Structures are given as structure tokens and as C-alpha cells.
Tab-separated table of C-alpha atoms in Angstrom:
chain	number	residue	atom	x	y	z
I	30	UNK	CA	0.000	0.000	0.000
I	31	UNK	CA	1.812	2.937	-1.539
I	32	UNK	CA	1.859	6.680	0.783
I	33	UNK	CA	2.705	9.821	-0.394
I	34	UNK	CA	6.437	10.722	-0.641
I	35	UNK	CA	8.105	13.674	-0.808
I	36	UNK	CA	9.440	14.608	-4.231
I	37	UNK	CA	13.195	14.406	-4.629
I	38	UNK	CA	16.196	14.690	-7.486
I	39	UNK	CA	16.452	11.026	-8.695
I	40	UNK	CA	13.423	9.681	-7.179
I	41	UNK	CA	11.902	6.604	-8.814
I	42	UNK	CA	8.574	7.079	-10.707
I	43	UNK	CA	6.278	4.990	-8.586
I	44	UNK	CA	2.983	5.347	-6.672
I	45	UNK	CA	2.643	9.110	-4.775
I	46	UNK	CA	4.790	11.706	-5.215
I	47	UNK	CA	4.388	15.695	-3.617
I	48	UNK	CA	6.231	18.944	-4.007
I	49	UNK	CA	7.106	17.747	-7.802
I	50	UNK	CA	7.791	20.987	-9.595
I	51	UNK	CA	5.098	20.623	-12.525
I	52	UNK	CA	7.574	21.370	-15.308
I	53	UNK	CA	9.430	18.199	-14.389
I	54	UNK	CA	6.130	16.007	-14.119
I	55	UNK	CA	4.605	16.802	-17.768
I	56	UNK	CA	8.050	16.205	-18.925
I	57	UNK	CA	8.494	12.862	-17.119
I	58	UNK	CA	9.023	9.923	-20.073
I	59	UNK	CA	7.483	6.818	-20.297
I	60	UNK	CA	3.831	7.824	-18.868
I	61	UNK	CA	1.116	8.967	-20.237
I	62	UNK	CA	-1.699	11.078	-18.995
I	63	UNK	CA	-5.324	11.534	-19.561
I	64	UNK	CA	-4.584	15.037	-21.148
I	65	UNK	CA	-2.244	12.967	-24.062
I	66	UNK	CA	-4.945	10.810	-23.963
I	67	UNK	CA	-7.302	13.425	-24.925
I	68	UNK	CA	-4.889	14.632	-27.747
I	69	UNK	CA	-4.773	11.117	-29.113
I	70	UNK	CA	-8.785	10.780	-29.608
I	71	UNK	CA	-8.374	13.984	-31.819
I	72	UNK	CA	-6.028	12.840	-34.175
I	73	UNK	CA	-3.124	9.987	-33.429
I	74	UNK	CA	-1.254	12.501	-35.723
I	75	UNK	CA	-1.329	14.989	-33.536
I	76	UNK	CA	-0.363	13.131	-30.345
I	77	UNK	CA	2.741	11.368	-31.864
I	78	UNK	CA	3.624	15.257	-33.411
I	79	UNK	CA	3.067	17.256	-30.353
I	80	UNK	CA	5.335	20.076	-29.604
I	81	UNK	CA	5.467	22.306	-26.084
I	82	UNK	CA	2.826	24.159	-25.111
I	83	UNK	CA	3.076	27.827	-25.013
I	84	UNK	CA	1.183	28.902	-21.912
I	85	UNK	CA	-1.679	31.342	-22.655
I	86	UNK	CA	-3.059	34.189	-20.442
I	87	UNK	CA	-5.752	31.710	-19.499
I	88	UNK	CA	-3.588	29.082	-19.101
I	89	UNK	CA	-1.504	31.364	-16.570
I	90	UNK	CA	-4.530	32.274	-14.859
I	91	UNK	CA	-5.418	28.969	-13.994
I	92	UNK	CA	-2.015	28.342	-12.692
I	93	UNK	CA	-2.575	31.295	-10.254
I	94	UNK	CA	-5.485	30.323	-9.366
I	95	UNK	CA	-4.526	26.972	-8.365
I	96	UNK	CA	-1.395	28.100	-6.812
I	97	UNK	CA	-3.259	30.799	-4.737
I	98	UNK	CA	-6.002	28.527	-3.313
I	99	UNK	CA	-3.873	24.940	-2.993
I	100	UNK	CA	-0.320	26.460	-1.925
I	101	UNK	CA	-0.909	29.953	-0.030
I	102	UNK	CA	2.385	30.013	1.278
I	103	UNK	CA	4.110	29.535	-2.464
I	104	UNK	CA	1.503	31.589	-3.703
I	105	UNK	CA	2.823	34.751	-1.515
I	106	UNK	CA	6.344	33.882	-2.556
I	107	UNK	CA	5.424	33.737	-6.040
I	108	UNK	CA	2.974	35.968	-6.915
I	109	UNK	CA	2.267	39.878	-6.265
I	110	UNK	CA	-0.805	41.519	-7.020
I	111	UNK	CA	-1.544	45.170	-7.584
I	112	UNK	CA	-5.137	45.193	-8.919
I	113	UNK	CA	-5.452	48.977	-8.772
I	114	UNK	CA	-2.984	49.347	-11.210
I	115	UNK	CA	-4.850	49.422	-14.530
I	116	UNK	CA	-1.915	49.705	-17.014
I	117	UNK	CA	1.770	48.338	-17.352
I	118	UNK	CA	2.746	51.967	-18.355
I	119	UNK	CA	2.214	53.475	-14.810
I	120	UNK	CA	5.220	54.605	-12.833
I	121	UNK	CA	4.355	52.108	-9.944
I	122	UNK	CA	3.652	49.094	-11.837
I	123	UNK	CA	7.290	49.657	-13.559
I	124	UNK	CA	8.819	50.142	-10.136
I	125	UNK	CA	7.023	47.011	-9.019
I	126	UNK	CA	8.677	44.844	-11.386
I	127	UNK	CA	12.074	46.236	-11.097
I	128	UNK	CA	11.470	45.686	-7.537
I	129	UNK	CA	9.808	42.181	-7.671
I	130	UNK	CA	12.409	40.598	-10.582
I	131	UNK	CA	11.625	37.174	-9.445
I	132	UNK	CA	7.819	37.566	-8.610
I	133	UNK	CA	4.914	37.124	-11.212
I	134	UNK	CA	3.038	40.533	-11.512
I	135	UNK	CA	-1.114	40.381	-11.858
I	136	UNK	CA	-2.517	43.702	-12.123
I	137	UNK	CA	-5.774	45.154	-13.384
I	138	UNK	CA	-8.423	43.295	-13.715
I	139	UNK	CA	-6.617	40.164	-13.682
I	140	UNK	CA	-5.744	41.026	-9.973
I	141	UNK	CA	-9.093	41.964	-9.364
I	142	UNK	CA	-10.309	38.266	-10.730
I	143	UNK	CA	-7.997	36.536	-9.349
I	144	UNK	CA	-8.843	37.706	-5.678
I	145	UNK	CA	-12.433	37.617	-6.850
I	146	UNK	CA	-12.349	33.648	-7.623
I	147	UNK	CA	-10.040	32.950	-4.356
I	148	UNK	CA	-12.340	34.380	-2.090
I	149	UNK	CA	-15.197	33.303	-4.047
I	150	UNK	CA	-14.170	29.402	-3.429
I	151	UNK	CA	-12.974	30.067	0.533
I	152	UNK	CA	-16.722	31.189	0.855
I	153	UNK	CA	-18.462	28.560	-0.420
I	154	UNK	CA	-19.239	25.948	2.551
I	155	UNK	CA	-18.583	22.634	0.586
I	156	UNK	CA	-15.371	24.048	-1.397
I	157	UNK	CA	-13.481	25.225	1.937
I	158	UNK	CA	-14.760	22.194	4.180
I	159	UNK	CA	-12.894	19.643	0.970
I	160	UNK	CA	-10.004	22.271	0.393
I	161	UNK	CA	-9.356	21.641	4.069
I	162	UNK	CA	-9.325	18.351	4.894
I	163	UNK	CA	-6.244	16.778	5.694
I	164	UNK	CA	-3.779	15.503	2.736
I	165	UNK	CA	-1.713	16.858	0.002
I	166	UNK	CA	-1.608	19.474	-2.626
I	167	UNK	CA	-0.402	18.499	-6.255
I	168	UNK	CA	0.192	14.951	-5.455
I	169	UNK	CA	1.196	13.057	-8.837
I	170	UNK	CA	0.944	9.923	-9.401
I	171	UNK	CA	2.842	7.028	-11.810
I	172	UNK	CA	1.711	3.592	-12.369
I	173	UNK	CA	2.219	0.609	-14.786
I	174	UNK	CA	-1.971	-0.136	-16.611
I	175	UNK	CA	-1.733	-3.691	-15.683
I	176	UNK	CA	-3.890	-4.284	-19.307
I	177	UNK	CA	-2.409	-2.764	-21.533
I	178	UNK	CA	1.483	-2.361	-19.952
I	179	UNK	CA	1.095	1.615	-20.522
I	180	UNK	CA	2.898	4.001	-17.768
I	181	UNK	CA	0.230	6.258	-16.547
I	182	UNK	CA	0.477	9.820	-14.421
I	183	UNK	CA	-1.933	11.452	-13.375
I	184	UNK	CA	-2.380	14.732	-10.363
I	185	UNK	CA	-4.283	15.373	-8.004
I	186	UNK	CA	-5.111	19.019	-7.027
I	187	UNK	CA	-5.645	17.732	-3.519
I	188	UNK	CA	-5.574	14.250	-2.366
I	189	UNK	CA	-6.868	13.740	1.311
I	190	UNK	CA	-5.787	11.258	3.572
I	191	UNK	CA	-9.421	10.076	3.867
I	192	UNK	CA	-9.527	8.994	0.631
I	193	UNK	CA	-11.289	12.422	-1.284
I	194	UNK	CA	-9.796	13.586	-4.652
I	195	UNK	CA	-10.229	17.233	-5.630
I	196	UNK	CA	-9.675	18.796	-8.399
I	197	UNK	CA	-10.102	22.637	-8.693
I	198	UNK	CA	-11.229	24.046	-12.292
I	199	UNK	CA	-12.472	27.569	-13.709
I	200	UNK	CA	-15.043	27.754	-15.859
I	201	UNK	CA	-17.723	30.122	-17.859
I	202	UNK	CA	-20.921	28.832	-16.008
I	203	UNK	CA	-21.437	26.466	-13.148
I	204	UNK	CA	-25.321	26.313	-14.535
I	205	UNK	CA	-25.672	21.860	-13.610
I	206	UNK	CA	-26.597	22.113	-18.204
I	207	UNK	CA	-23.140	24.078	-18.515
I	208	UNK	CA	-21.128	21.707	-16.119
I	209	UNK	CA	-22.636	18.864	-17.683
I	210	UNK	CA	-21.522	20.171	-21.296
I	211	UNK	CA	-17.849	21.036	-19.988
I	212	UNK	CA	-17.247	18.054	-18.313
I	213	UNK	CA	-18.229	15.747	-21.343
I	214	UNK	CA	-16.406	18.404	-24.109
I	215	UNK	CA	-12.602	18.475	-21.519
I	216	UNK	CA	-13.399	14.888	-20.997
I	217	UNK	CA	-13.386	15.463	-16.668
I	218	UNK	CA	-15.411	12.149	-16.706
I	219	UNK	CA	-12.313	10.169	-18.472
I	220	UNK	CA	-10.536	12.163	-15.921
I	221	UNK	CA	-12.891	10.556	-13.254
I	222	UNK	CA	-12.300	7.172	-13.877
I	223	UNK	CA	-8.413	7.616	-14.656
I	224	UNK	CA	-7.514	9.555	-11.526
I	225	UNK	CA	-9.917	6.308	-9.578
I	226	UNK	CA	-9.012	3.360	-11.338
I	227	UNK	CA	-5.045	4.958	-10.454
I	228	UNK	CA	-5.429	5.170	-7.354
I	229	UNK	CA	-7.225	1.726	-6.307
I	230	UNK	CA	-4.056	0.722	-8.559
I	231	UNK	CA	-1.388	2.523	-6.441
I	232	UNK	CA	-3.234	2.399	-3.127
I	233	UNK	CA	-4.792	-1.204	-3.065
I	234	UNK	CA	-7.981	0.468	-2.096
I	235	UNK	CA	-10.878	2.525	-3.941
I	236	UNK	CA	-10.916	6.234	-3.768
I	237	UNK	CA	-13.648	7.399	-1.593
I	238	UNK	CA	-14.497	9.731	-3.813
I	239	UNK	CA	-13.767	12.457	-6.114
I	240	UNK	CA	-15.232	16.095	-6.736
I	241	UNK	CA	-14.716	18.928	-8.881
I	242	UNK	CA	-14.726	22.737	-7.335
I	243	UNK	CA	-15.677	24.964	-10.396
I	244	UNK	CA	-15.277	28.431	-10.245
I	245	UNK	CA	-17.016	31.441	-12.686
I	246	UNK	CA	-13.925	33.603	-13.823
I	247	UNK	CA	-16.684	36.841	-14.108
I	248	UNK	CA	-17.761	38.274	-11.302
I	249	UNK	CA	-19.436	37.452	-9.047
I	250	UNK	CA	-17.786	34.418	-9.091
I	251	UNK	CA	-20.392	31.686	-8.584
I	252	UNK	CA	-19.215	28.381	-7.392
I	253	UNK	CA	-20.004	24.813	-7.946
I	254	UNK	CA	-18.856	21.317	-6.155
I	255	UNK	CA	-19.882	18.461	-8.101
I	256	UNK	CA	-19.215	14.697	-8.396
I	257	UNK	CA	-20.685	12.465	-11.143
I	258	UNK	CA	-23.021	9.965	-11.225
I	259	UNK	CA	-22.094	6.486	-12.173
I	260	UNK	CA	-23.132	6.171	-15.712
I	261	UNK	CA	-20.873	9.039	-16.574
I	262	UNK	CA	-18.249	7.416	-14.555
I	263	UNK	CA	-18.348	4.141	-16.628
I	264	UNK	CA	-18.227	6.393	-20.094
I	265	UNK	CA	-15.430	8.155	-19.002
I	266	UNK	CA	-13.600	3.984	-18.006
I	267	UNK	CA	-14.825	2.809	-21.189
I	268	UNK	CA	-13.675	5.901	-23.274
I	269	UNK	CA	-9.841	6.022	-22.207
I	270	UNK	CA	-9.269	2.521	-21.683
I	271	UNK	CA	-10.110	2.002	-25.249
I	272	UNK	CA	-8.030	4.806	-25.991
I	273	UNK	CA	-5.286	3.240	-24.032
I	274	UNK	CA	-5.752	0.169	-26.627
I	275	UNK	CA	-5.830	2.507	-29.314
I	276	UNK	CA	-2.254	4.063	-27.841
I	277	UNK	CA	-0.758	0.970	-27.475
I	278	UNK	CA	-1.366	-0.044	-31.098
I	279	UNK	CA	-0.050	3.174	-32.399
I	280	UNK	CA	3.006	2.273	-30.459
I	281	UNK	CA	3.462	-0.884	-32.593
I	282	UNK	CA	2.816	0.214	-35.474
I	283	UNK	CA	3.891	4.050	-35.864
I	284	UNK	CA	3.526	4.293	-39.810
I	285	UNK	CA	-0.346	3.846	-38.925
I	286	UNK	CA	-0.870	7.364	-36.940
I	287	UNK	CA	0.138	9.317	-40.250
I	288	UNK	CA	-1.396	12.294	-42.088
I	289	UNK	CA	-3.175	10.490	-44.436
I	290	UNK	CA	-6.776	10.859	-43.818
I	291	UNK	CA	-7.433	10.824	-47.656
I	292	UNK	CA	-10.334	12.676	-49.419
I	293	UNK	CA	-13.454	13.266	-47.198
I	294	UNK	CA	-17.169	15.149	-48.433
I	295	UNK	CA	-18.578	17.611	-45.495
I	296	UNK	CA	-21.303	19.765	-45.267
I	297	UNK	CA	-22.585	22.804	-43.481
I	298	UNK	CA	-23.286	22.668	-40.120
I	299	UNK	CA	-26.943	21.472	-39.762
I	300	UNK	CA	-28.227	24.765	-38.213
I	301	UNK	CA	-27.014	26.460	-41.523
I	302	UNK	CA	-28.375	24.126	-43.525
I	303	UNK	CA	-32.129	24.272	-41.723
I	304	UNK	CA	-31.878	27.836	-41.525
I	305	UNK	CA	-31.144	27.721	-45.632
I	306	UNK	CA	-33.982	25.139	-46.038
I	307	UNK	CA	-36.319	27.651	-43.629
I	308	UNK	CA	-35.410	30.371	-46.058
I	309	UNK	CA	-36.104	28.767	-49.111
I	310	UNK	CA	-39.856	27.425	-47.706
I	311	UNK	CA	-40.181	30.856	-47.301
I	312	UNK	CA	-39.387	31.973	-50.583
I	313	UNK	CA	-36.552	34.203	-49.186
I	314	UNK	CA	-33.368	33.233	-51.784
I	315	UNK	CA	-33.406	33.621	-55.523
């Protein structure tokens, strides 16, 4: 039964890990993650081609946002926020940076949402009672798919010692038909199963369970704790273990996940074409 260790130079990629710097953990060979995974249902092509991400300004906002509400302390060391300055050409947000070389610098209205979402999450009752339970923050994990023989990682946002896994997402709109809609498109019920089946692998044991905190990035911020049902559970199994087969075949035979898709008919999308057919019933194109 595998516990959490603490991350170290040199340290062999098995069961629990903490404190791994997350550069070092997407670049870690031989495993695979759901995120790959994800790649690899959109085109093989693509997954076997895939260069290094170039963060975005979303992308960095997530990463504060995680940082700020899993790791406060780091946060504080890392980050510095001056949401009152509106634009990088002010005197004092120059001075700021000349003064803060190693910090990160929010400001604007990127401050103002950031401290919005923290304090949006700490608020809501179900999100602060899981955020502090007792366990560890970024906790990645590494396993062999006893199937298939495919390395798998995977990390948690939180992992309790009860049993709980967290994970900690921003979103448009935590409306339950919006949720529903941005789980199945980011494939967060693959996720599900992935993050569960790992850890029942890892920690001889099931995961008690396993929620989502969704946060608005507008104002006011509404938030949303969720867990899913198990029907979406079992899509999300049966989805990336047969994309694990799908992976491991690719791996055998590399010449097959080519650019080659050959010469394909497609259409308008079928609100065009009703809205085309509703014009021509009513006589509205010559």
C-alpha cells in the first residue's frame, strides 16, 4: 500500500509523489496522462507530433489560481498583485517589477479576478470544508496499466488522507446544463475514472471519492462542487481505456498514426443548412 512521498532529485517514478515541480512532471518519459490521452482521440497525428505548449493568459490564470487557493504560502512567494494598477505603463507598476524581478506581476483586472475567484471558493461551505481536509496538494501519481502495460500519471489538485480527490477548475458557467456540457467536451469524466481506477491501482484500495470545485472567472464568481453519477463514470472507463488500446497499437505500429486521412465530403453545419432550407420554404433566396 503505496503513501505519499516527498518529491526528490532522482526519485523513482512509482505510486505518490508531492512537491514535484510541474515542469518536471509533464516532462516525465514513459507515462502517459489523460490530457495525451485526450490529444490522441483527436487525431493519433497529432499526439505522436506534439510540440510544447506555449502557456496562454488563461492558461496562466489557472495556474494562479490553483497556486493561490492549494499552496498559499508559495503563492505569496510567487505571486504579487496590484489590482489597482490598470496599465503596465504606470510609474508604480514599472517600479514594481524592477522591484519584484523574481515575482509574477497580476494587475488590473486580472488582480481583481484573481482575488475575486479565491475568495469566491474560501466562501463557499462545501469548497473550503474539501479544500481543508487533511492531505496533500499536487500529489502526482505514476503507475504501470496492468492491461495494456502503458505508464500512466496522473495529479491530483488535492488528495486527502481520507480517501477524497479534488480537483479545482475555472469555468464560464457552473449552470448543472453548462457543467454537464464542460465536463463531457474536456473529458473530466475520463478524468474521473483515470484519476480512480489509479489510485485503487497505487493504493490497493478505492478512492472514496472524487469532486470537482468549479469556479465562474466573471464576477461574481459563482461556485459549484460536483461529483458524477455512475453512468458518466463508466463512459469516461470505457472511453480512455479504449483509448489506451488505441495508444498501445499506435506504439506498434507508428507508420499507422500518419497524415493520411485521404479525401473526405462535409457539409454545413446542420443549423445552416435548416436555416437555408427555412429560407427557401419561405421563398426568401433567388
Amino acid at each position: 500500500m503505496s503513501e505519499v512521498v516527498e518529491y526528490k532529485e532522482g526519485i523513482e517514478l512509482t505510486g505518490y509523489i508531492s512537491d514535484m515541480p510541474e515542469d518536471f512532471y509533464h516532462k516525465t518519459k514513459g507515462f502517459i496522462s489523460k490530457s495525451s490521452l485526450g490529444v490522441l482521440k483527436e487525431s493519433p497525428f497529432k499526439f505522436f507530433n506534439q510540440t510544447q505548449k506555449t502557456q496562454t493568459p488563461a492558461m496562466r490564470m489557472g495556474t494562479a489560481v490553483h497556486c493561490a487557493i492549494l499552496e498559499p504560502e508559495k503563492f505569496k512567494q510567487k505571486y504579487l498583485l496590484l489590482p489597482d494598477i490598470r496599465v503596465k505603463t504606470l510609474k508604480a507598476y514599472k517600479d514594481a517589477v524592477k522591484e519584484n524581478p523574481d515575482m509574477e506581476i497580476l494587475h488590473g483586472a486580472d488582480a481583481e479576478n484573481l482575488n475575486g475567484m479565491i475568495a469566491a471558493v474560501m466562501a463557499n461551505e462545501a469548497a473550503r470544508e474539501l479544500l481543508e481536509l487533511d492531505g496533500d496538494c499536487e500529489v502526482s501519481g505514476f503507475h504501470i496499466d496492468s492491461e495494456t502495460g502503458v505508464g500512466l500519471r496522473h495529479r491530483f489538485d488535492k488528495l486527502t488522507k481520507c480517501g477524497i480527490g479534488i480537483d479545482l477548475k475555472k469555468t464560464q458557467s457552473v449552470s448543472p446544463n453548462e457543467i454537464s456540457k464542460t465536463i463531457y467536451k474536456y473529458g473530466y469524466h475520463m478524468q474521473d475514472s483515470l484519476y480512480s481506477d489509479a489510485y485503487k491501482a497505487i493504493k490497493g484500495r478505492e478512492l472514496n471519492q472524487f469532486y470537482f470545485i468549479f469556479v465562474e472567472e466573471a464576477y461574481p464568481h459563482q461556485v459549484a462542487v460536483v461529483y458524477l453519477d455512475d453512468i458518466s463514470k463508466q463512459a469516461g472507463r470505457d472511453e480512455y481505456r479504449e483509448l489506451l488500446s488505441e495508444y498501445k497499437f499506435y506504439k506498434a505500429n507508428p507508420s499507422a498514426a500518419n497524415n493520411n486521412s485521404g479525401v473526405e465530403m462535409v457539409s454545413l453545419p446542420e443549423w445552416a443548412l435548416r436555416a437555408y432550407e427555412s429560407e427557401l420554404e419561405d421563398g426568401g433566396i433567388y
